């Protein structure tokens, strides 16, 4: 898609600091890093979200996320990572080409994604689980 900035990075039309390329994925430094070495891993094919990535592409793609994580570890020696992605505008997704944030952490005591929860009354677990199972 010519109007997708990550498709343009994948094709070479837009400059980025590439750190890894494979037949299925491209990885480059986030232009607005949250930590040194903050890297984005994107599938070569355009998929807005994980739901849009074909099932037969998912394994290869996530294997490359692992490769990139190991490369960042080898280069920068973080103590841990937050690895994940924003799925949908209301979760903070701003670029609608699936990308996994590989975000190195350099100090202990980090809070996980659970810290994004709102707390309070979060519903009855058994009812919620049943609804998800039957969906
Ligand atoms: P998200 O909120 O999950 O959609 O994150 C999008 C990320 O993409 C954000 O951390 C900044 C980064 N980004 C946006 N535009 C560019 C760009 O043109 N080049 C690079 N390298 N990163 C970009």
CSV table of C-alpha atoms and ligand atoms in Angstrom, one decimal:
chain,number,residue,atom,x,y,z
A,1,UNK,CA,0.0,0.0,0.0
A,2,UNK,CA,1.7,3.2,-1.2
A,3,UNK,CA,0.1,5.3,1.6
A,4,UNK,CA,1.3,3.0,4.4
A,5,UNK,CA,4.6,4.3,5.9
A,6,UNK,CA,5.7,0.9,7.0
A,7,UNK,CA,5.1,-0.5,3.5
A,8,UNK,CA,7.2,2.3,2.2
A,9,UNK,CA,10.0,1.4,4.6
A,10,UNK,CA,9.7,-2.3,3.6
A,11,UNK,CA,10.0,-1.3,-0.1
A,12,UNK,CA,12.9,1.0,0.5
A,13,UNK,CA,10.9,4.1,-0.6
A,14,UNK,CA,11.2,5.6,2.9
A,15,UNK,CA,14.5,5.6,4.9
A,16,UNK,CA,14.7,3.9,8.2
A,17,UNK,CA,17.5,2.4,10.4
A,18,UNK,CA,17.1,-1.2,9.3
A,19,UNK,CA,18.5,-3.8,11.7
A,20,UNK,CA,17.3,-7.1,10.1
A,21,UNK,CA,15.6,-8.3,7.0
A,22,UNK,CA,14.2,-11.7,6.0
A,23,UNK,CA,11.8,-13.0,3.4
A,24,UNK,CA,8.9,-12.5,5.8
A,25,UNK,CA,9.8,-9.5,8.0
A,26,UNK,CA,11.8,-6.3,8.3
A,27,UNK,CA,13.0,-4.8,11.5
A,28,UNK,CA,14.0,-1.2,12.0
A,29,UNK,CA,14.5,1.3,14.9
A,30,UNK,CA,11.5,3.1,16.1
A,31,UNK,CA,11.8,6.8,15.1
A,32,UNK,CA,10.5,7.9,18.5
A,33,UNK,CA,12.2,5.3,20.7
A,34,UNK,CA,11.0,4.7,24.3
A,35,UNK,CA,14.4,3.2,25.1
A,36,UNK,CA,17.7,2.7,23.3
A,37,UNK,CA,17.3,-0.1,20.7
A,38,UNK,CA,13.5,0.1,20.6
A,39,UNK,CA,12.9,-1.8,17.5
A,40,UNK,CA,9.8,-2.5,15.3
A,41,UNK,CA,9.3,-5.8,13.6
A,42,UNK,CA,6.9,-5.7,10.7
A,43,UNK,CA,5.7,-8.3,8.2
A,44,UNK,CA,6.6,-7.6,4.6
A,45,UNK,CA,3.0,-8.1,3.6
A,46,UNK,CA,0.6,-5.4,4.6
A,47,UNK,CA,-1.7,-6.4,7.4
A,48,UNK,CA,-3.4,-3.8,9.6
A,49,UNK,CA,-3.5,-6.0,12.7
A,50,UNK,CA,-2.7,-9.6,13.7
A,51,UNK,CA,-6.3,-10.5,12.6
A,52,UNK,CA,-5.4,-9.5,9.0
A,53,UNK,CA,-2.1,-11.5,8.8
A,54,UNK,CA,-2.7,-14.8,7.1
A,55,UNK,CA,-2.5,-17.9,9.4
A,56,UNK,CA,0.3,-19.4,7.3
A,57,UNK,CA,2.4,-16.2,7.8
A,58,UNK,CA,2.1,-16.0,11.6
A,59,UNK,CA,4.7,-18.6,12.5
A,60,UNK,CA,7.4,-17.1,10.3
A,61,UNK,CA,6.7,-13.6,11.5
A,62,UNK,CA,6.9,-14.5,15.2
A,63,UNK,CA,10.1,-16.5,14.6
A,64,UNK,CA,11.6,-13.2,13.3
A,65,UNK,CA,10.5,-11.4,16.4
A,66,UNK,CA,12.5,-13.9,18.3
A,67,UNK,CA,15.5,-13.4,16.1
A,68,UNK,CA,15.4,-9.6,16.4
A,69,UNK,CA,15.0,-9.9,20.2
A,70,UNK,CA,18.1,-12.1,20.3
A,71,UNK,CA,20.0,-9.6,18.1
A,72,UNK,CA,19.1,-6.7,20.4
A,73,UNK,CA,20.2,-8.7,23.4
A,74,UNK,CA,23.5,-9.5,21.8
A,75,UNK,CA,24.1,-5.8,20.9
A,76,UNK,CA,22.8,-3.9,23.9
A,77,UNK,CA,22.5,-6.4,26.8
A,78,UNK,CA,19.2,-5.2,28.3
A,79,UNK,CA,18.0,-6.9,31.5
A,80,UNK,CA,14.6,-7.6,30.0
A,81,UNK,CA,12.1,-6.6,27.3
A,82,UNK,CA,8.5,-5.6,26.9
A,83,UNK,CA,7.5,-7.2,23.6
A,84,UNK,CA,4.1,-6.6,22.2
A,85,UNK,CA,1.9,-4.5,20.0
A,86,UNK,CA,-1.0,-2.1,20.0
A,87,UNK,CA,-4.0,-3.7,18.4
A,88,UNK,CA,-6.5,-1.0,17.2
A,89,UNK,CA,-6.7,2.8,17.5
A,90,UNK,CA,-8.2,2.7,21.0
A,91,UNK,CA,-5.3,0.6,22.2
A,92,UNK,CA,-2.9,3.3,20.9
A,93,UNK,CA,-2.2,1.9,17.4
A,94,UNK,CA,-1.1,4.8,15.2
A,95,UNK,CA,0.4,3.0,12.3
A,96,UNK,CA,-2.0,0.5,10.7
A,97,UNK,CA,0.5,-2.0,9.5
A,98,UNK,CA,1.1,-4.7,12.1
A,99,UNK,CA,4.3,-4.1,14.1
A,100,UNK,CA,5.7,-5.7,17.2
A,101,UNK,CA,7.5,-3.4,19.5
A,102,UNK,CA,10.7,-5.0,20.8
A,103,UNK,CA,11.4,-2.7,23.7
A,104,UNK,CA,14.5,-3.3,25.8
A,105,UNK,CA,14.6,-2.6,29.5
A,106,UNK,CA,17.8,-1.6,31.2
A,107,UNK,CA,16.9,-1.5,34.9
A,108,UNK,CA,15.1,-3.9,37.2
A,109,UNK,CA,11.6,-3.5,38.6
A,110,UNK,CA,9.6,-2.7,35.5
A,111,UNK,CA,5.8,-3.0,35.5
A,112,UNK,CA,4.2,-5.3,33.0
A,113,UNK,CA,1.3,-4.7,30.6
A,114,UNK,CA,-1.1,-5.3,33.5
A,115,UNK,CA,-0.2,-1.8,34.7
A,116,UNK,CA,-2.4,-0.5,31.9
A,117,UNK,CA,-5.5,-2.0,33.5
A,118,UNK,CA,-8.1,0.3,35.1
A,119,UNK,CA,-8.6,-1.7,38.3
A,120,UNK,CA,-11.9,-1.6,40.2
A,121,UNK,CA,-14.7,-4.1,39.5
A,122,UNK,CA,-13.5,-6.1,36.5
A,123,UNK,CA,-16.4,-8.6,36.3
A,124,UNK,CA,-16.9,-12.2,37.3
A,125,UNK,CA,-14.1,-14.3,35.9
A,126,UNK,CA,-16.2,-17.4,35.3
A,127,UNK,CA,-18.8,-15.5,33.3
A,128,UNK,CA,-16.2,-13.7,31.2
A,129,UNK,CA,-14.4,-17.0,30.6
A,130,UNK,CA,-17.6,-18.7,29.5
A,131,UNK,CA,-18.4,-15.9,27.1
A,132,UNK,CA,-15.0,-16.0,25.5
A,133,UNK,CA,-15.1,-19.8,25.2
A,134,UNK,CA,-18.4,-19.8,23.5
A,135,UNK,CA,-17.6,-16.9,21.1
B,1,LIG,P1,1.9,2.3,17.4
B,1,LIG,O1,1.4,3.3,18.4
B,1,LIG,O2,2.0,0.9,18.0
B,1,LIG,O3,1.2,2.4,16.1
B,1,LIG,O4,3.4,2.7,17.2
B,1,LIG,C1,3.9,3.2,16.0
B,1,LIG,C2,5.4,3.5,16.2
B,1,LIG,O5,5.9,3.8,14.9
B,1,LIG,C3,5.7,4.7,17.1
B,1,LIG,O6,6.4,4.2,18.2
B,1,LIG,C4,6.6,5.6,16.3
B,1,LIG,C5,7.0,4.7,15.1
B,1,LIG,N1,7.0,5.5,13.8
B,1,LIG,C6,6.1,6.3,13.3
B,1,LIG,N2,6.4,6.7,12.1
B,1,LIG,C7,7.7,6.2,11.9
B,1,LIG,C8,8.6,6.3,10.8
B,1,LIG,O7,8.4,7.0,9.8
B,1,LIG,N3,9.8,5.6,10.9
B,1,LIG,C9,10.1,4.9,12.0
B,1,LIG,N4,11.2,4.3,12.0
B,1,LIG,N5,9.2,4.7,13.0
B,1,LIG,C10,8.0,5.4,13.0
